[in-house]
């Protein structure tokens, strides 16, 4: 039986790029996702790399993005 991941490793630069392209401020996106602006900034800088599934789903929806756009590259995708 396949278990869903416990966290998603995200690409902070991609999050930042998508957010800026969409014209969304850090605080606005953080509010939509349900995380603090401080945590979002840490994700974008790469200081933090993981999101729980529920927050990742909200982030992806808020940015109208795909997994390919937001997830950190894995060895299989490099």
Short mmCIF file of N, CA and C in Angstrom, two decimals:
data_model
loop_
_atom_site.label_atom_id
_atom_site.label_comp_id
_atom_site.label_asym_id
_atom_site.label_seq_id
_atom_site.Cartn_x
_atom_site.Cartn_y
_atom_site.Cartn_z
N UNK A 1 0.84 -1.18 0.00
CA UNK A 1 0.00 0.00 0.00
C UNK A 1 0.89 1.25 0.00
N UNK A 2 0.59 2.20 -0.86
CA UNK A 2 1.38 3.42 -1.01
C UNK A 2 0.99 4.43 0.08
N UNK A 3 2.00 4.91 0.80
CA UNK A 3 1.77 5.91 1.84
C UNK A 3 2.06 7.30 1.27
N UNK A 4 1.19 8.28 1.55
CA UNK A 4 1.50 9.63 1.10
C UNK A 4 2.70 10.17 1.87
N UNK A 5 3.44 11.10 1.26
CA UNK A 5 4.61 11.64 1.95
C UNK A 5 4.20 12.39 3.22
N UNK A 6 5.09 12.35 4.21
CA UNK A 6 4.80 13.07 5.45
C UNK A 6 5.11 14.56 5.30
N UNK A 7 6.05 14.89 4.42
CA UNK A 7 6.32 16.29 4.07
C UNK A 7 6.69 16.37 2.60
N UNK A 8 6.59 17.55 2.06
CA UNK A 8 6.99 17.81 0.68
C UNK A 8 8.20 18.72 0.70
N UNK A 9 9.24 18.35 -0.04
CA UNK A 9 10.43 19.20 -0.16
C UNK A 9 10.19 20.15 -1.32
N UNK A 10 10.17 21.44 -1.02
CA UNK A 10 9.81 22.45 -2.02
C UNK A 10 11.04 23.21 -2.52
N UNK A 11 10.87 23.82 -3.68
CA UNK A 11 11.90 24.65 -4.30
C UNK A 11 11.58 26.10 -3.95
N UNK A 12 12.32 26.65 -3.00
CA UNK A 12 12.04 28.00 -2.51
C UNK A 12 12.13 29.06 -3.58
N UNK A 13 13.12 28.96 -4.48
CA UNK A 13 13.26 29.94 -5.55
C UNK A 13 12.05 29.90 -6.48
N UNK A 14 11.52 28.70 -6.71
CA UNK A 14 10.34 28.57 -7.57
C UNK A 14 9.11 29.18 -6.90
N UNK A 15 8.99 28.99 -5.60
CA UNK A 15 7.86 29.59 -4.86
C UNK A 15 7.94 31.10 -4.98
N UNK A 16 9.12 31.65 -4.74
CA UNK A 16 9.32 33.10 -4.82
C UNK A 16 8.99 33.62 -6.22
N UNK A 17 9.48 32.94 -7.22
CA UNK A 17 9.25 33.35 -8.59
C UNK A 17 7.76 33.32 -8.94
N UNK A 18 7.09 32.23 -8.59
CA UNK A 18 5.65 32.13 -8.87
C UNK A 18 4.87 33.21 -8.12
N UNK A 19 5.24 33.45 -6.86
CA UNK A 19 4.54 34.47 -6.07
C UNK A 19 4.70 35.84 -6.68
N UNK A 20 5.94 36.18 -7.04
CA UNK A 20 6.20 37.50 -7.60
C UNK A 20 5.52 37.65 -8.97
N UNK A 21 5.56 36.62 -9.78
CA UNK A 21 4.91 36.66 -11.09
C UNK A 21 3.40 36.88 -10.95
N UNK A 22 2.83 36.31 -9.89
CA UNK A 22 1.39 36.46 -9.64
C UNK A 22 1.06 37.79 -8.98
N UNK A 23 2.08 38.54 -8.56
CA UNK A 23 1.84 39.83 -7.92
C UNK A 23 1.29 39.71 -6.51
N UNK A 24 1.68 38.65 -5.81
CA UNK A 24 1.19 38.40 -4.45
C UNK A 24 2.29 38.74 -3.45
N UNK A 25 1.94 39.49 -2.43
CA UNK A 25 2.89 39.83 -1.37
C UNK A 25 3.11 38.62 -0.46
N UNK A 26 4.24 38.60 0.22
CA UNK A 26 4.57 37.49 1.11
C UNK A 26 3.46 37.27 2.13
N UNK A 27 3.02 38.34 2.79
CA UNK A 27 1.99 38.20 3.82
C UNK A 27 0.69 37.66 3.24
N UNK A 28 0.32 38.11 2.05
CA UNK A 28 -0.92 37.62 1.42
C UNK A 28 -0.85 36.12 1.18
N UNK A 29 0.26 35.66 0.62
CA UNK A 29 0.40 34.23 0.34
C UNK A 29 0.45 33.43 1.63
N UNK A 30 1.18 33.92 2.60
CA UNK A 30 1.25 33.24 3.89
C UNK A 30 -0.15 33.09 4.50
N UNK A 31 -0.95 34.14 4.43
CA UNK A 31 -2.31 34.09 4.96
C UNK A 31 -3.15 33.06 4.22
N UNK A 32 -3.01 32.99 2.91
CA UNK A 32 -3.77 32.04 2.10
C UNK A 32 -3.38 30.60 2.43
N UNK A 33 -2.11 30.40 2.71
CA UNK A 33 -1.61 29.05 2.98
C UNK A 33 -1.85 28.65 4.43
N UNK A 34 -1.86 29.64 5.33
CA UNK A 34 -2.05 29.36 6.75
C UNK A 34 -0.74 29.20 7.49
N UNK A 35 0.33 29.82 6.95
CA UNK A 35 1.64 29.81 7.61
C UNK A 35 2.03 31.25 7.89
N UNK A 36 3.08 31.44 8.66
CA UNK A 36 3.53 32.80 8.94
C UNK A 36 4.34 33.34 7.76
N UNK A 37 4.37 34.64 7.65
CA UNK A 37 5.18 35.28 6.61
C UNK A 37 6.65 34.95 6.83
N UNK A 38 7.07 34.85 8.08
CA UNK A 38 8.45 34.51 8.40
C UNK A 38 8.80 33.12 7.86
N UNK A 39 7.92 32.16 8.04
CA UNK A 39 8.17 30.81 7.55
C UNK A 39 8.22 30.80 6.02
N UNK A 40 7.31 31.54 5.38
CA UNK A 40 7.31 31.61 3.92
C UNK A 40 8.62 32.21 3.42
N UNK A 41 9.10 33.25 4.07
CA UNK A 41 10.38 33.84 3.67
C UNK A 41 11.52 32.82 3.80
N UNK A 42 11.49 32.03 4.88
CA UNK A 42 12.52 31.01 5.07
C UNK A 42 12.44 29.95 3.98
N UNK A 43 11.23 29.59 3.57
CA UNK A 43 11.07 28.64 2.46
C UNK A 43 11.65 29.23 1.18
N UNK A 44 11.32 30.47 0.90
CA UNK A 44 11.78 31.11 -0.34
C UNK A 44 13.30 31.24 -0.37
N UNK A 45 13.92 31.50 0.77
CA UNK A 45 15.38 31.62 0.84
C UNK A 45 16.07 30.27 0.85
N UNK A 46 15.34 29.22 1.12
CA UNK A 46 15.93 27.89 1.20
C UNK A 46 16.41 27.52 2.59
N UNK A 47 16.13 28.39 3.58
CA UNK A 47 16.48 28.08 4.96
C UNK A 47 15.63 26.93 5.49
N UNK A 48 14.42 26.84 5.02
CA UNK A 48 13.50 25.73 5.31
C UNK A 48 13.12 25.12 3.97
N UNK A 49 12.88 23.82 3.96
CA UNK A 49 12.63 23.16 2.69
C UNK A 49 11.38 22.28 2.69
N UNK A 50 10.77 22.07 3.83
CA UNK A 50 9.68 21.10 3.90
C UNK A 50 8.36 21.73 4.36
N UNK A 51 7.29 21.24 3.73
CA UNK A 51 5.93 21.63 4.10
C UNK A 51 5.11 20.36 4.33
N UNK A 52 4.19 20.43 5.28
CA UNK A 52 3.29 19.30 5.49
C UNK A 52 2.35 19.22 4.28
N UNK A 53 1.76 18.05 4.05
CA UNK A 53 0.87 17.91 2.88
C UNK A 53 -0.26 18.94 2.83
N UNK A 54 -0.88 19.23 3.97
CA UNK A 54 -2.01 20.17 3.94
C UNK A 54 -1.56 21.57 3.53
N UNK A 55 -0.41 22.03 4.04
CA UNK A 55 0.08 23.36 3.66
C UNK A 55 0.58 23.37 2.22
N UNK A 56 1.20 22.27 1.80
CA UNK A 56 1.68 22.21 0.42
C UNK A 56 0.52 22.29 -0.56
N UNK A 57 -0.57 21.60 -0.28
CA UNK A 57 -1.74 21.63 -1.16
C UNK A 57 -2.30 23.05 -1.24
N UNK A 58 -2.34 23.74 -0.12
CA UNK A 58 -2.84 25.13 -0.12
C UNK A 58 -1.89 26.06 -0.88
N UNK A 59 -0.58 25.86 -0.71
CA UNK A 59 0.39 26.67 -1.43
C UNK A 59 0.25 26.47 -2.93
N UNK A 60 0.17 25.22 -3.34
CA UNK A 60 0.03 24.91 -4.76
C UNK A 60 -1.23 25.55 -5.33
N UNK A 61 -2.33 25.48 -4.61
CA UNK A 61 -3.58 26.07 -5.07
C UNK A 61 -3.49 27.60 -5.12
N UNK A 62 -2.89 28.20 -4.09
CA UNK A 62 -2.79 29.66 -4.03
C UNK A 62 -1.95 30.21 -5.16
N UNK A 63 -0.95 29.45 -5.60
CA UNK A 63 -0.07 29.90 -6.69
C UNK A 63 -0.51 29.36 -8.05
N UNK A 64 -1.58 28.55 -8.06
CA UNK A 64 -2.04 27.91 -9.29
C UNK A 64 -0.86 27.23 -9.98
N UNK A 65 -0.15 26.40 -9.22
CA UNK A 65 1.08 25.78 -9.68
C UNK A 65 0.96 24.26 -9.69
N UNK A 66 1.89 23.64 -10.36
CA UNK A 66 1.95 22.18 -10.43
C UNK A 66 3.05 21.67 -9.50
N UNK A 67 3.03 20.36 -9.26
CA UNK A 67 4.10 19.75 -8.47
C UNK A 67 5.45 19.99 -9.14
N UNK A 68 5.48 19.87 -10.45
CA UNK A 68 6.74 20.05 -11.19
C UNK A 68 7.32 21.43 -10.99
N UNK A 69 6.45 22.42 -10.79
CA UNK A 69 6.92 23.79 -10.60
C UNK A 69 7.41 24.05 -9.18
N UNK A 70 6.82 23.41 -8.20
CA UNK A 70 7.08 23.77 -6.80
C UNK A 70 7.96 22.80 -6.03
N UNK A 71 8.00 21.55 -6.43
CA UNK A 71 8.79 20.59 -5.67
C UNK A 71 10.26 20.68 -6.03
N UNK A 72 11.10 20.47 -5.03
CA UNK A 72 12.54 20.47 -5.26
C UNK A 72 12.89 19.33 -6.21
N UNK A 73 13.84 19.55 -7.09
CA UNK A 73 14.24 18.47 -7.99
C UNK A 73 14.79 17.28 -7.20
N UNK A 74 14.44 16.10 -7.65
CA UNK A 74 14.98 14.89 -7.04
C UNK A 74 16.04 14.32 -7.97
N UNK A 75 16.75 13.34 -7.49
CA UNK A 75 17.78 12.73 -8.34
C UNK A 75 17.17 12.16 -9.61
N UNK A 76 15.95 11.67 -9.53
CA UNK A 76 15.30 11.09 -10.70
C UNK A 76 14.94 12.14 -11.74
N UNK A 77 14.71 13.39 -11.30
CA UNK A 77 14.30 14.44 -12.24
C UNK A 77 15.45 15.30 -12.70
N UNK A 78 16.65 15.08 -12.19
CA UNK A 78 17.78 15.93 -12.57
C UNK A 78 18.44 15.44 -13.82
#
